[in-house]
XYZ file of C-alpha atoms in Angstrom:
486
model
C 133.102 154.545 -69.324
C 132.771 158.520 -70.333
C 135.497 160.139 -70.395
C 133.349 163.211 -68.427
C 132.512 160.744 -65.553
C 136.326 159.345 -65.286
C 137.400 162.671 -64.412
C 134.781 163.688 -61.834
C 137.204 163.536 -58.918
C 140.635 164.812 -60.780
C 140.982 168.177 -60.398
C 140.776 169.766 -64.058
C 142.363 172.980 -64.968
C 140.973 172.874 -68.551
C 140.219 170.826 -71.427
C 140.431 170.673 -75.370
C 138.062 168.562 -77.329
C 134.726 166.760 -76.279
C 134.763 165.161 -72.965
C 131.407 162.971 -74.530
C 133.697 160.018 -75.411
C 134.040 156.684 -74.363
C 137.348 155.453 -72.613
C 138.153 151.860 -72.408
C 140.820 151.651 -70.452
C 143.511 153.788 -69.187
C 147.084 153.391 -68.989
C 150.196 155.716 -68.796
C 152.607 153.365 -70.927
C 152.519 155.016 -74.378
C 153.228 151.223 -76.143
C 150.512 150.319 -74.813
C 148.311 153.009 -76.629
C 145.407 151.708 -79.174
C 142.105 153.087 -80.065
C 139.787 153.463 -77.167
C 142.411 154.087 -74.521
C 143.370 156.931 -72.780
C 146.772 157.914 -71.839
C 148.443 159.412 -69.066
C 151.258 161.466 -69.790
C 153.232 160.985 -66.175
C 156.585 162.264 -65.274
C 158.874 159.110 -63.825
C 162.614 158.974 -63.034
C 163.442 157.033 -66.169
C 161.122 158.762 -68.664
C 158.420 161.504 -69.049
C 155.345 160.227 -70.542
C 155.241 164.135 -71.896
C 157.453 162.994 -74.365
C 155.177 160.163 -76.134
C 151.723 162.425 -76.367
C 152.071 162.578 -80.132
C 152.563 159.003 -80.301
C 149.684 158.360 -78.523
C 147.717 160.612 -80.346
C 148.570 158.976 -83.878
C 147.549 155.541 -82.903
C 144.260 157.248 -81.994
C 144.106 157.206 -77.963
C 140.407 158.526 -77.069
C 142.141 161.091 -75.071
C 145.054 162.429 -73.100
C 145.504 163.309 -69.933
C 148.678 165.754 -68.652
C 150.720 168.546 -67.017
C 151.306 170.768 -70.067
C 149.025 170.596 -73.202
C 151.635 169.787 -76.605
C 152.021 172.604 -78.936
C 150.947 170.666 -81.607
C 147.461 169.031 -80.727
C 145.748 166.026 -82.759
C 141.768 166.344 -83.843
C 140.822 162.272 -83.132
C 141.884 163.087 -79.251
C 140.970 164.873 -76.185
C 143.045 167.021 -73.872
C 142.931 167.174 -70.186
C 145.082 169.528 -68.604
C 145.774 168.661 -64.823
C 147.657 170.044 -62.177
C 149.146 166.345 -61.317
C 148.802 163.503 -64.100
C 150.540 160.990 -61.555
C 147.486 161.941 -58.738
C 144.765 162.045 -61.522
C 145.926 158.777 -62.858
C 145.477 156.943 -59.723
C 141.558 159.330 -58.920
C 140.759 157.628 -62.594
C 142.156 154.005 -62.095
C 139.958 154.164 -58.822
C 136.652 155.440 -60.570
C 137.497 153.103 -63.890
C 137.281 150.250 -61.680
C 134.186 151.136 -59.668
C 135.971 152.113 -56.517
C 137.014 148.940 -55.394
C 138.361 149.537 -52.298
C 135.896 151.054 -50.694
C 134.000 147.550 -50.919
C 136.653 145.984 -48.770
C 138.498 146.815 -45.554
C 141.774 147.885 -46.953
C 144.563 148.248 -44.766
C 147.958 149.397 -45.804
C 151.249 148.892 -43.918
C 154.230 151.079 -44.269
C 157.936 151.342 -42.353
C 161.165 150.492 -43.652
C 161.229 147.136 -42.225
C 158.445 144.807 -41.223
C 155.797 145.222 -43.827
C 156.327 141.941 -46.009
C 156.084 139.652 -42.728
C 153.382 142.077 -41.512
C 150.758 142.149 -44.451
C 151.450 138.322 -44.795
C 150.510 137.695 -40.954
C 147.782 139.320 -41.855
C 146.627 137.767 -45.088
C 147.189 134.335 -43.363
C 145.565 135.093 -39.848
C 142.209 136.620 -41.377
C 142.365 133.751 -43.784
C 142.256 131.324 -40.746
C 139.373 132.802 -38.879
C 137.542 132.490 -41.971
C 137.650 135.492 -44.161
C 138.163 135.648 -48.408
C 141.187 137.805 -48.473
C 143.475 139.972 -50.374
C 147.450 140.277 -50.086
C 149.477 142.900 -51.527
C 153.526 142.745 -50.890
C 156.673 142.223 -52.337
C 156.841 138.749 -52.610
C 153.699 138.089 -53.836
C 149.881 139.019 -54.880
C 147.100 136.820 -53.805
C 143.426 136.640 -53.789
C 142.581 134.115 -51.551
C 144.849 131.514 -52.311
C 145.177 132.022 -56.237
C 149.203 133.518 -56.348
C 149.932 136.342 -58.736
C 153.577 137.287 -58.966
C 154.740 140.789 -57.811
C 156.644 143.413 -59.528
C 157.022 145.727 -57.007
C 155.996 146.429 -53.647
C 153.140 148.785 -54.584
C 151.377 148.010 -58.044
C 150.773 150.990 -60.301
C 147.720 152.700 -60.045
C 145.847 150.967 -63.071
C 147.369 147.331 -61.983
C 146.229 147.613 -58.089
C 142.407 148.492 -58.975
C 142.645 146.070 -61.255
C 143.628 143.825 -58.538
C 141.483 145.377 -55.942
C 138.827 145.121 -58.293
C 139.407 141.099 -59.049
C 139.635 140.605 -55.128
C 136.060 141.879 -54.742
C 134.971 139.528 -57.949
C 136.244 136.974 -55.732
C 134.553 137.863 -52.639
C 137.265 139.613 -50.811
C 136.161 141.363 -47.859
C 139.617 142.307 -46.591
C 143.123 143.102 -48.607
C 146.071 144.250 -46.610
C 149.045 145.587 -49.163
C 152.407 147.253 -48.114
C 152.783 151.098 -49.170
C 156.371 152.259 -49.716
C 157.951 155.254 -50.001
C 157.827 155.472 -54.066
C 154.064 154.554 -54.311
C 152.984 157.752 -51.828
C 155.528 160.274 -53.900
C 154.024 158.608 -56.827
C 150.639 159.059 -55.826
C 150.159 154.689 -56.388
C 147.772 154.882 -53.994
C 145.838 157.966 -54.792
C 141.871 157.417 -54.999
C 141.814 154.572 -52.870
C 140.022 154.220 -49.268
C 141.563 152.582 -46.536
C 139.890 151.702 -43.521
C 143.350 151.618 -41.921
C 147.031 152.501 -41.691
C 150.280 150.645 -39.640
C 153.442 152.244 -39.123
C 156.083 149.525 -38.318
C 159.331 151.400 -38.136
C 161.427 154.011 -39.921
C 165.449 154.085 -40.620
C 168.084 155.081 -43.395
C 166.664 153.252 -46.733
C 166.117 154.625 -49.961
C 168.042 157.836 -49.647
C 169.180 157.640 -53.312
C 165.369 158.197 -54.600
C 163.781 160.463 -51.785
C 167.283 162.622 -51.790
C 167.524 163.286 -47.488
C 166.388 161.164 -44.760
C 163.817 164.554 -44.474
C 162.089 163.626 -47.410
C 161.830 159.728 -46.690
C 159.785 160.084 -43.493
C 157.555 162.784 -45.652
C 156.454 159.850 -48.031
C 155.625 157.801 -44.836
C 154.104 160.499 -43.562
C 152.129 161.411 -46.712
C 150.028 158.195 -46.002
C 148.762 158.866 -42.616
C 148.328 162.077 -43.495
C 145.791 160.525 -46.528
C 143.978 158.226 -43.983
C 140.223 159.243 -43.943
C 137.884 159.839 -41.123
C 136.507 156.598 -39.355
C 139.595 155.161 -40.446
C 142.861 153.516 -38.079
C 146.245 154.690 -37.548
C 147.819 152.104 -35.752
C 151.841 152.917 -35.114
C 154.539 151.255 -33.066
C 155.331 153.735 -30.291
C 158.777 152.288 -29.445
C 160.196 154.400 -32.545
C 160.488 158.105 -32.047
C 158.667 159.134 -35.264
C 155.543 156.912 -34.738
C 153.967 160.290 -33.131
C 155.782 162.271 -36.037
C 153.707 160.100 -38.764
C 149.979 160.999 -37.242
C 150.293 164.233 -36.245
C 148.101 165.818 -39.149
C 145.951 162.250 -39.204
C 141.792 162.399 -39.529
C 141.996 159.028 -38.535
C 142.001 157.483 -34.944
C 145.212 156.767 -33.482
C 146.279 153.775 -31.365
C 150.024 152.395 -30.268
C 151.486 149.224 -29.786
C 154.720 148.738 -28.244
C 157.176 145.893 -26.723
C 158.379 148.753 -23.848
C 155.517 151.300 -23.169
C 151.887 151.323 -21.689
C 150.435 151.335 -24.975
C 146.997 150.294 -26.045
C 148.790 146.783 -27.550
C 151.399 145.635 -25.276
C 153.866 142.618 -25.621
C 156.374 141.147 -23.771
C 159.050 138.716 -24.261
C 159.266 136.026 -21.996
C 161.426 133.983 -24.383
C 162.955 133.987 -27.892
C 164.862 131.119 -29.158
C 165.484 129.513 -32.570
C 162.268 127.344 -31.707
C 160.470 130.955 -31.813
C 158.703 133.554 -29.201
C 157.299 133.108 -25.925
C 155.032 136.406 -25.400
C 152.754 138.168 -23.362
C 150.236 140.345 -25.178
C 147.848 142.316 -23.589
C 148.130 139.769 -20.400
C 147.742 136.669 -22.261
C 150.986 134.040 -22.976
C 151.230 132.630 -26.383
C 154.228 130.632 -28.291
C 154.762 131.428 -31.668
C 156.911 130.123 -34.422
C 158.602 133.947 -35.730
C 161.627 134.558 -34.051
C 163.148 137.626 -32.685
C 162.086 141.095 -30.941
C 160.918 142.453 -34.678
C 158.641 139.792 -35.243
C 157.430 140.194 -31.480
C 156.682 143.881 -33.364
C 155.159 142.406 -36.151
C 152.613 139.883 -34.526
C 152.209 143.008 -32.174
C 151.300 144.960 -34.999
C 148.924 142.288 -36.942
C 147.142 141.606 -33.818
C 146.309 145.499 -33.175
C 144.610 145.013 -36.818
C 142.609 142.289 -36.233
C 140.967 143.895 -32.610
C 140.699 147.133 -34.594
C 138.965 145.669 -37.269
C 136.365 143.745 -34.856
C 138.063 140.489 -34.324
C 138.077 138.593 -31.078
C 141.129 139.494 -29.126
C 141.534 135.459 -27.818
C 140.715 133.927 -31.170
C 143.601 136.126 -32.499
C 146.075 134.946 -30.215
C 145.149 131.714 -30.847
C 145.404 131.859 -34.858
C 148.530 133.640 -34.710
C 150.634 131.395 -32.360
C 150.193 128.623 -35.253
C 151.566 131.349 -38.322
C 154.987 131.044 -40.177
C 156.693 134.121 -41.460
C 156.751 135.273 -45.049
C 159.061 133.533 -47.466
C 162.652 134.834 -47.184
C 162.515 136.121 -43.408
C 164.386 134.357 -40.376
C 163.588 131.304 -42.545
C 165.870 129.188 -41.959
C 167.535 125.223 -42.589
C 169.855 123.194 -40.384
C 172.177 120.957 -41.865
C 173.314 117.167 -41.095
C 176.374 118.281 -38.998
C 173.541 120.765 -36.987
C 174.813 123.809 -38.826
C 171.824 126.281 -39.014
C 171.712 128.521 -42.054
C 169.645 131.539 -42.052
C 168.489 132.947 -45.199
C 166.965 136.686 -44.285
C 165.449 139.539 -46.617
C 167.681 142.154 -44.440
C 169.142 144.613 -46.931
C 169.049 148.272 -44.369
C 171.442 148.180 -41.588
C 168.572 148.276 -39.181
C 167.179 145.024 -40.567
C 170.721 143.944 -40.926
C 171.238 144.692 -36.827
C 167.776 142.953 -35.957
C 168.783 139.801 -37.716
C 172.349 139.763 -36.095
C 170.891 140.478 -32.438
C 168.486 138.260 -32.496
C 170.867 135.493 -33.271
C 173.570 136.994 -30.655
C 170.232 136.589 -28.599
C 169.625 132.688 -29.517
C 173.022 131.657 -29.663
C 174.924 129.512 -27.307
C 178.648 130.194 -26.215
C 180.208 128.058 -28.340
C 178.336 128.831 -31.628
C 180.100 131.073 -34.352
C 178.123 133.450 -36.741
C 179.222 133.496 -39.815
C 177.249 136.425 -41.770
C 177.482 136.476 -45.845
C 176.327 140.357 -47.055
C 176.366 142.556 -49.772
C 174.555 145.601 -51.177
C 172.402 146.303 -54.354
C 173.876 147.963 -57.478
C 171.915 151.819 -58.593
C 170.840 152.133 -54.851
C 171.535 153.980 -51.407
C 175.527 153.421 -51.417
C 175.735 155.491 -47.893
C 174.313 152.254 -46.264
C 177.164 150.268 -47.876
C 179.809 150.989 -45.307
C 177.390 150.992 -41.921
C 176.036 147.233 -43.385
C 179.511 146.083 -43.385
C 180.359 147.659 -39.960
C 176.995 146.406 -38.491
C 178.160 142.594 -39.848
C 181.830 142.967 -37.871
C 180.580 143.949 -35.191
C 177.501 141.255 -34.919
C 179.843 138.238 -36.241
C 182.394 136.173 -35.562
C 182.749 136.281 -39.359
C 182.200 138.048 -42.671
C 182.198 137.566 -45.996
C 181.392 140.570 -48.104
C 179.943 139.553 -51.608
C 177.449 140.665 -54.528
C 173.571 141.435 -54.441
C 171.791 142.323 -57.156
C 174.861 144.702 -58.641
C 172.349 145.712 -60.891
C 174.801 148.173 -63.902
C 177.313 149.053 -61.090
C 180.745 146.907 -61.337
C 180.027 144.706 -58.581
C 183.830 145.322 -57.256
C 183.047 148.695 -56.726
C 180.550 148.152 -54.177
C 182.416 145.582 -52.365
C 184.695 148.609 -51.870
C 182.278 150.814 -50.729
C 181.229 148.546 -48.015
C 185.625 147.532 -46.705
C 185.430 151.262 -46.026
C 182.975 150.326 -43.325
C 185.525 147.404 -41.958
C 187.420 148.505 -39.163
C 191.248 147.679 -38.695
C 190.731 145.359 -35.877
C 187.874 143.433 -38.152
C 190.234 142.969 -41.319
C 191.373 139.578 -40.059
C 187.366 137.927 -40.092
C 186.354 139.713 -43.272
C 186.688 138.198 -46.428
C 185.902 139.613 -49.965
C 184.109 136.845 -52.528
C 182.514 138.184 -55.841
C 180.490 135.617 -56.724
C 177.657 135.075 -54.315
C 177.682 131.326 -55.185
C 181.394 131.365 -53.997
C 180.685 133.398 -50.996
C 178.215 130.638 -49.632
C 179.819 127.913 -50.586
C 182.991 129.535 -48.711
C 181.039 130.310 -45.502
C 179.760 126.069 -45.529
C 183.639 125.455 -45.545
C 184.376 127.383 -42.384
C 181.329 126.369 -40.663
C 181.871 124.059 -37.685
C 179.090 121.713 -36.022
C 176.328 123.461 -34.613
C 177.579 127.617 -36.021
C 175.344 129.539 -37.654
C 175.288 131.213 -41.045
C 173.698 134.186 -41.963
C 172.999 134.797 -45.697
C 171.174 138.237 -45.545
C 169.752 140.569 -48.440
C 168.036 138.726 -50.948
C 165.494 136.209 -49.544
C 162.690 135.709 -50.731
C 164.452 136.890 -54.526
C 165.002 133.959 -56.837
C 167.436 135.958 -59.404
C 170.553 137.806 -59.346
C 170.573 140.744 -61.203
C 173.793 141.792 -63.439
C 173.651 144.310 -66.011
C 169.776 144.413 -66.294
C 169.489 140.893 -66.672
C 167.954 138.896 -64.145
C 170.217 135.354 -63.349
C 168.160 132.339 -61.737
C 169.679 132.709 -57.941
C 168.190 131.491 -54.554
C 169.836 131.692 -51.135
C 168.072 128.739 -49.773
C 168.624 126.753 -52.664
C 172.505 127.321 -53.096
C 172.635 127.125 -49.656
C 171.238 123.482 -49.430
C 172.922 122.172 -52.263
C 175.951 123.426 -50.688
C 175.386 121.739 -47.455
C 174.453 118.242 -49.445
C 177.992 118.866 -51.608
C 179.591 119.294 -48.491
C 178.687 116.738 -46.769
C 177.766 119.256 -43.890
């Protein structure tokens, strides 16, 4: 493609060298540089791609794109100057790719908690009535049914037209994909048309990357704010900045909620370990998710799908039948009828909805025993309220590692005893090793308790020191049980 028509929606300040040149593909990772390919100088947290222009420029990249032109520049390239290289890079991804999602209903789903199960419900309900369909999410990519593994929950800009592009190939029609808070600040999704937007929820996450709680719920806002017109912003109502995250929206707003006169209203009749007995929009339907958030997210999914043209009973009908995404409320029960929980929960609010809904499902007699820790290089303010929030939800605790990433592992354990009141020191224990910490928890299990092992699951690795350990929950877990005897 010409470099002239790549740039037709990037806003240019100026230029050095002939735009009359043919790009083959673009990418902003200067090892990746040969002939033919432009590069994209972009400023991340761990490097600026400033730094590598000359590098790109002497293994002959067709041209490069950036927010300050080198002093030195190189004949055998081009220079675009741009006002934002991280904005222009997704604008160009978009074009390079032939627009791809403006072939398919795109739908994006942001929140702190509730977009994995979300998007899934999605992916698998429009699946079932029929559809060729798209998933993007943390666990995993798909197209249709073909599973491509995930790297983070947003793709960078070149990697999800790429995909977006592939998904139409394949005769996609719809592709919902979670939107976090780094892929709107990094302009990931920049250049791409979405036919609609859900807010699930917003609370304390990420604080060590966005810097205030402020700036957090400006990323999420930054979305809605992006939604075209004749586009859907769909937002739960039952949290107090679901108003806050349309207010400068183009794109028609409707509310679902479990306690207002909303457009999309549920119910809870029942909840127990067998899963939810609702009412939605006047009509009952069981279904296997458990708990008041997944009442939120098959709230949410269903909004979608009437949105989007589907029939409001078929819906129901599909959804009743859906299991949850890998690692959420999924859950095993042993011989000796203990039920272990593995859970994804790694805020305190996803954290408290986990723990409530078991208080909720419980029976007098059962004990919760709840295994948590917190992830190295991230938020450490949440490290003490997680611990708190496991005290006060269990009978008892073992504090232990998750993902320590390069921080001593002991040191975070610390962090979160500050959160462990006096009166809790006697059901909190401290185990390192995460393997340990399980394997304790089986040991003090009774008949019929239930154990908690929140924070990682659907993650199959443990990550020490930048290297990534095989590790699964649900795994350890049952091999636990089966050593056990349990």
């Amino acid at each position: 493609m010409q470099l002239q028509t790549l740039l037709h929606k990037v806003q240019v300040i100026t230029t050095v060298g002939s735009l009359d040149v043919e790009v083959e593909s673009i990418t902003f990772d200067s090892r990746k540089v040969q002939p033919g390919v432009l590069f994209v100088a972009v400023r991340g947290v761990q490097a600026d791609g400033h730094a590598y222009m000359a590098k790109a420029a002497d293994v002959n990249a067709v041209a490069i794109v950036c927010e300050e032109l080198p002093g030195e520049m190189k004949d055998n390239a081009a220079y675009v100057l741009v006002k934002d290289s991280a904005q222009a890079l997704g604008q160009m991804a978009s074009t390079f790719y032939d627009n791809p999602s403006a072939k398919l209903k795109l739908v994006g789903v942001t929140g702190t908690n509730g977009k994995t199960t979300s998007v899934t419900l999605l992916h698998k309900l429009f699946r079932e009535l029929g559809y060729h369909v798209g998933l993007l999410s943390t666990v995993q990519n798909q197209i249709n049914e073909e599973i491509i593994p995930a790297t983070h929950t947003t793709p960078d800009a070149v990697t999800l037209n790429e995909l977006l592009a592939k998904m139409v190939k394949a005769g996609c029609t719809h592709c919902f994909m979670e939107v976090s808070s780094h892929a709107m600040v990094q302009h990931r999704v920049a250049g791409l048309t979405f036919a609609g937007g859900v807010f699930t929820n917003i609370t304390h996450d990420h604080l060590d990357y966005h810097g205030s709680f402020d700036e957090y719920i400006k990323a999420k806002k930054s979305f809605f704010d992006m939604l075209p017109k004749g586009a859907f912003a769909l937002v739960n109502a039952d949290d107090k900045r679901g108003a806050v995250m349309v207010q400068n929206t183009k794109a028609s707003i409707h509310e679902f909620s479990l306690r207002k006169a909303t457009e999309f209203k549920a119910r809870i009749i029942d909840n127990t370990i067998q899963g939810l007995h609702l009412d939605v929009n006047g009509n009952e339907i069981w279904c296997k998710l458990i708990g008041a958030f997944n009442a939120y997210n098959l709230l949410g999914a269903y909004g979608v799908a009437v949105l989007l043209g589907e029939d409001p009973t078929e819906t129901l009908t599909v959804l009743s039948a859906l299991d949850s995404a890998a690692g959420r409320f999924d859950y095993i029960v042993s011989n000796s009828q203990v039920t272990g929980i593995i859970d994804y929960a790694h805020t305190p609010d996803a954290l408290e909805n986990v723990l409530n809904t078991i208080q909720q499902i419980r029976t007098p007699l059962q004990k919760v025993i709840t295994i948590v820790g917190c992830g190295g290089n991230r938020d450490a303010a949440k490290r003490p309220v997680m611990a708190d929030i496991a005290c006060r939800l269990s009978d008892k605790v073992i504090l232990t590692s998750d993902n320590p990433r390069n921080e001593e592992p002991q040191a975070i354990l610390a962090d979160m005893q500050k959160g462990v009141k006096p009166l809790d020191y006697k059901k909190t224990l401290s185990v390192l090793d995460r393997k340990e910490a399980i394997k304790t928890a089986c040991m003090l299990a009774e008949p019929n308790d239930i154990i908690l092992v929140a924070g990682k699951g659907h993650e199959t690795y443990q990550e020490i020191q930048g290297v990534k350990y095989p590790f699964d929950d649900k795994q350890v877990l049952e091999e636990t049980f089966q050593q056990l005897g349990k």
